[in-house]
PDB file of C-alpha atoms in Angstrom:
ATOM      1  CA  UNK A 762      98.342  89.818 111.970  1.00 58.00           C
ATOM      2  CA  UNK A 763     100.366  87.190 110.141  1.00 63.00           C
ATOM      3  CA  UNK A 764     102.237  86.332 113.343  1.00 66.00           C
ATOM      4  CA  UNK A 765      98.982  85.957 115.341  1.00 67.00           C
ATOM      5  CA  UNK A 766      97.294  83.647 112.729  1.00 60.00           C
ATOM      6  CA  UNK A 767      99.381  80.534 113.467  1.00 63.00           C
ATOM      7  CA  UNK A 768      99.056  81.038 117.212  1.00 62.00           C
ATOM      8  CA  UNK A 769      95.345  81.313 116.810  1.00 57.00           C
ATOM      9  CA  UNK A 770      95.178  78.002 114.759  1.00 59.00           C
ATOM     10  CA  UNK A 771      97.286  76.352 117.588  1.00 59.00           C
ATOM     11  CA  UNK A 772      94.824  77.438 120.296  1.00 63.00           C
ATOM     12  CA  UNK A 773      91.691  76.456 118.304  1.00 65.00           C
ATOM     13  CA  UNK A 774      93.146  72.999 117.315  1.00 65.00           C
ATOM     14  CA  UNK A 775      93.835  71.955 120.800  1.00 63.00           C
ATOM     15  CA  UNK A 776      91.328  69.655 122.445  1.00 63.00           C
ATOM     16  CA  UNK A 777      90.609  69.684 126.117  1.00 63.00           C
ATOM     17  CA  UNK A 778      92.594  67.097 128.274  1.00 61.00           C
ATOM     18  CA  UNK A 779      90.891  63.772 128.487  1.00 62.00           C
ATOM     19  CA  UNK A 780      89.741  62.682 131.837  1.00 64.00           C
ATOM     20  CA  UNK A 781      91.957  59.992 133.287  1.00 68.00           C
ATOM     21  CA  UNK A 782      89.741  57.060 134.314  1.00 75.00           C
ATOM     22  CA  UNK A 783      90.820  55.402 137.688  1.00 77.00           C
ATOM     23  CA  UNK A 784      91.954  51.871 137.356  1.00 81.00           C
ATOM     24  CA  UNK A 785      93.737  51.434 140.681  1.00 88.00           C
ATOM     25  CA  UNK A 786      92.747  48.747 143.266  1.00 92.00           C
ATOM     26  CA  UNK A 787      93.828  47.806 146.658  1.00 92.00           C
ATOM     27  CA  UNK A 788      93.467  44.327 148.256  1.00 92.00           C
ATOM     28  CA  UNK A 789      92.425  44.948 151.812  1.00 91.00           C
ATOM     29  CA  UNK A 790      92.226  41.363 152.952  1.00 90.00           C
ATOM     30  CA  UNK A 791      92.031  37.761 151.734  1.00 90.00           C
ATOM     31  CA  UNK A 792      91.703  34.505 153.433  1.00 90.00           C
ATOM     32  CA  UNK A 793      90.999  30.794 152.725  1.00 90.00           C
ATOM     33  CA  UNK A 794      88.470  30.448 155.466  1.00 89.00           C
ATOM     34  CA  UNK A 795      85.457  32.673 156.188  1.00 88.00           C
ATOM     35  CA  UNK A 796      84.070  33.534 152.775  1.00 89.00           C
ATOM     36  CA  UNK A 797      80.697  32.494 151.303  1.00 90.00           C
ATOM     37  CA  UNK A 798      79.876  28.831 150.503  1.00 92.00           C
ATOM     38  CA  UNK A 799      78.711  29.980 147.109  1.00 94.00           C
ATOM     39  CA  UNK A 800      80.981  31.546 144.464  1.00 94.00           C
ATOM     40  CA  UNK A 801      80.196  35.155 143.425  1.00 94.00           C
ATOM     41  CA  UNK A 802      80.851  38.595 144.367  1.00 96.00           C
ATOM     42  CA  UNK A 803      79.273  41.502 146.280  1.00 95.00           C
ATOM     43  CA  UNK A 804      79.764  45.202 145.888  1.00 95.00           C
ATOM     44  CA  UNK A 805      79.562  47.445 149.147  1.00 95.00           C
ATOM     45  CA  UNK A 806      78.774  51.026 148.356  1.00 94.00           C
ATOM     46  CA  UNK A 807      78.272  52.555 151.890  1.00 93.00           C
ATOM     47  CA  UNK A 808      79.936  52.643 155.219  1.00 90.00           C
ATOM     48  CA  UNK A 809      77.035  51.187 157.194  1.00 92.00           C
ATOM     49  CA  UNK A 810      76.892  48.076 154.919  1.00 93.00           C
ATOM     50  CA  UNK A 811      80.745  47.809 154.985  1.00 91.00           C
ATOM     51  CA  UNK A 812      80.859  47.768 158.964  1.00 88.00           C
ATOM     52  CA  UNK A 813      78.114  45.097 159.131  1.00 91.00           C
ATOM     53  CA  UNK A 814      80.073  42.995 156.614  1.00 90.00           C
ATOM     54  CA  UNK A 815      83.293  43.452 158.567  1.00 88.00           C
ATOM     55  CA  UNK A 816      81.502  42.391 161.805  1.00 86.00           C
ATOM     56  CA  UNK A 817      80.052  39.411 160.147  1.00 88.00           C
ATOM     57  CA  UNK A 818      83.635  38.095 159.305  1.00 84.00           C
ATOM     58  CA  UNK A 819      84.178  37.529 163.008  1.00 79.00           C
ATOM     59  CA  UNK A 820      87.916  38.403 162.919  1.00 80.00           C
ATOM     60  CA  UNK A 821      90.221  39.007 165.751  1.00 78.00           C
ATOM     61  CA  UNK A 822      90.813  42.631 166.898  1.00 77.00           C
ATOM     62  CA  UNK A 823      94.419  42.466 165.579  1.00 76.00           C
ATOM     63  CA  UNK A 824      93.201  41.763 162.015  1.00 75.00           C
ATOM     64  CA  UNK A 825      90.866  44.927 161.974  1.00 74.00           C
ATOM     65  CA  UNK A 826      94.053  46.989 161.227  1.00 71.00           C
ATOM     66  CA  UNK A 827      93.981  45.639 157.687  1.00 72.00           C
ATOM     67  CA  UNK A 828      90.678  47.321 157.016  1.00 76.00           C
ATOM     68  CA  UNK A 829      91.268  50.845 155.884  1.00 67.00           C
ATOM     69  CA  UNK A 830      88.927  53.853 156.188  1.00 81.00           C
ATOM     70  CA  UNK A 831      87.026  53.848 152.837  1.00 86.00           C
ATOM     71  CA  UNK A 832      85.995  57.023 150.989  1.00 90.00           C
ATOM     72  CA  UNK A 833      82.789  55.699 149.388  1.00 91.00           C
ATOM     73  CA  UNK A 834      82.551  58.877 147.363  1.00 92.00           C
ATOM     74  CA  UNK A 835      85.446  57.774 145.284  1.00 91.00           C
ATOM     75  CA  UNK A 836      85.655  53.897 145.942  1.00 93.00           C
ATOM     76  CA  UNK A 837      83.568  50.867 146.336  1.00 93.00           C
ATOM     77  CA  UNK A 838      84.489  47.610 148.239  1.00 94.00           C
ATOM     78  CA  UNK A 839      84.202  44.417 146.211  1.00 95.00           C
ATOM     79  CA  UNK A 840      84.168  41.015 147.885  1.00 96.00           C
ATOM     80  CA  UNK A 841      85.057  38.081 145.720  1.00 96.00           C
ATOM     81  CA  UNK A 842      83.991  34.619 146.930  1.00 95.00           C
ATOM     82  CA  UNK A 843      85.403  31.512 145.363  1.00 95.00           C
ATOM     83  CA  UNK A 844      82.944  29.245 146.987  1.00 94.00           C
ATOM     84  CA  UNK A 845      83.362  26.067 149.109  1.00 94.00           C
ATOM     85  CA  UNK A 846      86.406  23.947 148.320  1.00 92.00           C
ATOM     86  CA  UNK A 847      87.350  20.422 149.555  1.00 90.00           C
ATOM     87  CA  UNK A 848      90.924  21.302 150.374  1.00 88.00           C
ATOM     88  CA  UNK A 849      93.333  24.092 151.024  1.00 88.00           C
ATOM     89  CA  UNK A 850      95.475  25.824 148.358  1.00 89.00           C
ATOM     90  CA  UNK A 851      92.780  27.788 146.766  1.00 92.00           C
ATOM     91  CA  UNK A 852      92.982  31.541 146.330  1.00 94.00           C
ATOM     92  CA  UNK A 853      90.933  34.367 144.608  1.00 95.00           C
ATOM     93  CA  UNK A 854      92.350  37.770 143.836  1.00 95.00           C
ATOM     94  CA  UNK A 855      92.039  40.670 141.319  1.00 95.00           C
ATOM     95  CA  UNK A 856      94.305  40.431 138.272  1.00 95.00           C
ATOM     96  CA  UNK A 857      93.256  43.770 136.689  1.00 94.00           C
ATOM     97  CA  UNK A 858      90.619  46.550 136.422  1.00 93.00           C
ATOM     98  CA  UNK A 859      89.395  48.401 133.263  1.00 92.00           C
ATOM     99  CA  UNK A 860      87.381  51.591 133.621  1.00 90.00           C
ATOM    100  CA  UNK A 861      85.437  51.748 130.411  1.00 87.00           C
ATOM    101  CA  UNK A 862      83.324  55.035 130.439  1.00 87.00           C
ATOM    102  CA  UNK A 863      82.433  54.597 134.134  1.00 87.00           C
ATOM    103  CA  UNK A 864      81.672  50.747 133.796  1.00 91.00           C
ATOM    104  CA  UNK A 865      84.252  48.971 135.993  1.00 92.00           C
ATOM    105  CA  UNK A 866      85.370  45.635 134.485  1.00 93.00           C
ATOM    106  CA  UNK A 867      87.247  43.499 137.051  1.00 95.00           C
ATOM    107  CA  UNK A 868      89.179  40.549 135.939  1.00 96.00           C
ATOM    108  CA  UNK A 869      89.522  38.003 138.705  1.00 95.00           C
ATOM    109  CA  UNK A 870      92.196  35.334 139.074  1.00 95.00           C
ATOM    110  CA  UNK A 871      91.439  32.069 140.732  1.00 94.00           C
ATOM    111  CA  UNK A 872      94.148  29.513 141.759  1.00 93.00           C
ATOM    112  CA  UNK A 873      94.132  26.172 143.205  1.00 89.00           C
ATOM    113  CA  UNK A 874      96.557  23.377 144.124  1.00 89.00           C
ATOM    114  CA  UNK A 875      98.428  21.984 141.197  1.00 86.00           C
ATOM    115  CA  UNK A 876      98.010  18.371 140.099  1.00 85.00           C
ATOM    116  CA  UNK A 877      99.942  16.220 142.497  1.00 80.00           C
ATOM    117  CA  UNK A 878     100.490  18.923 145.015  1.00 81.00           C
ATOM    118  CA  UNK A 879      99.993  18.355 148.654  1.00 79.00           C
ATOM    119  CA  UNK A 880      97.134  20.383 150.098  1.00 77.00           C
ATOM    120  CA  UNK A 881      95.436  20.528 153.421  1.00 79.00           C
ATOM    121  CA  UNK A 882      92.479  18.276 153.833  1.00 85.00           C
ATOM    122  CA  UNK A 883      89.975  20.775 155.152  1.00 89.00           C
ATOM    123  CA  UNK A 884      86.927  22.538 153.704  1.00 92.00           C
ATOM    124  CA  UNK A 885      87.828  26.095 152.675  1.00 92.00           C
ATOM    125  CA  UNK A 886      85.812  29.130 151.391  1.00 94.00           C
ATOM    126  CA  UNK A 887      88.532  31.543 149.975  1.00 95.00           C
ATOM    127  CA  UNK A 888      87.518  35.211 149.584  1.00 94.00           C
ATOM    128  CA  UNK A 889      89.220  38.551 148.799  1.00 95.00           C
ATOM    129  CA  UNK A 890      88.123  42.053 149.788  1.00 94.00           C
ATOM    130  CA  UNK A 891      89.352  44.899 147.597  1.00 94.00           C
ATOM    131  CA  UNK A 892      88.927  48.601 147.090  1.00 94.00           C
ATOM    132  CA  UNK A 893      87.940  49.457 143.479  1.00 94.00           C
ATOM    133  CA  UNK A 894      87.024  52.704 141.641  1.00 94.00           C
ATOM    134  CA  UNK A 895      83.496  53.822 141.882  1.00 92.00           C
ATOM    135  CA  UNK A 896      81.472  53.204 138.787  1.00 88.00           C
ATOM    136  CA  UNK A 897      77.891  53.225 137.394  1.00 89.00           C
ATOM    137  CA  UNK A 898      78.122  49.389 136.633  1.00 91.00           C
ATOM    138  CA  UNK A 899      80.550  46.738 137.818  1.00 90.00           C
ATOM    139  CA  UNK A 900      81.264  43.579 135.728  1.00 88.00           C
ATOM    140  CA  UNK A 901      83.261  40.800 137.123  1.00 92.00           C
ATOM    141  CA  UNK A 902      85.020  38.369 134.776  1.00 90.00           C
TER     142      UNK A 902
END
């Protein structure tokens, strides 16, 4: 009985394993031309909306290989738009993702040409398309 008692305490004191929250993301595509004129983001949660969005980009067939088949049961598609810019050299991407109790917090990173750096004189609309974990709420910072 004395040998069983420590083993019993060990089993009782163990807690169930914590569920690991998914914080992985994959950049599917990004470009300086073709995004929205207004800065913001869009979350796509189903295949039909995703296909409509891809068709609206008016890409060449060779570029469609970049778009992976998405499992919308596990992932969402996030589109980040930097808005209209007066020159080239701008980019928007994801820096990190935090999954806080099924609330997905996306930290975006926006870059532009450095002061004094030469940039193309053309109007651009940078955007980024990424796969992010499924969540009840998505916050973009």
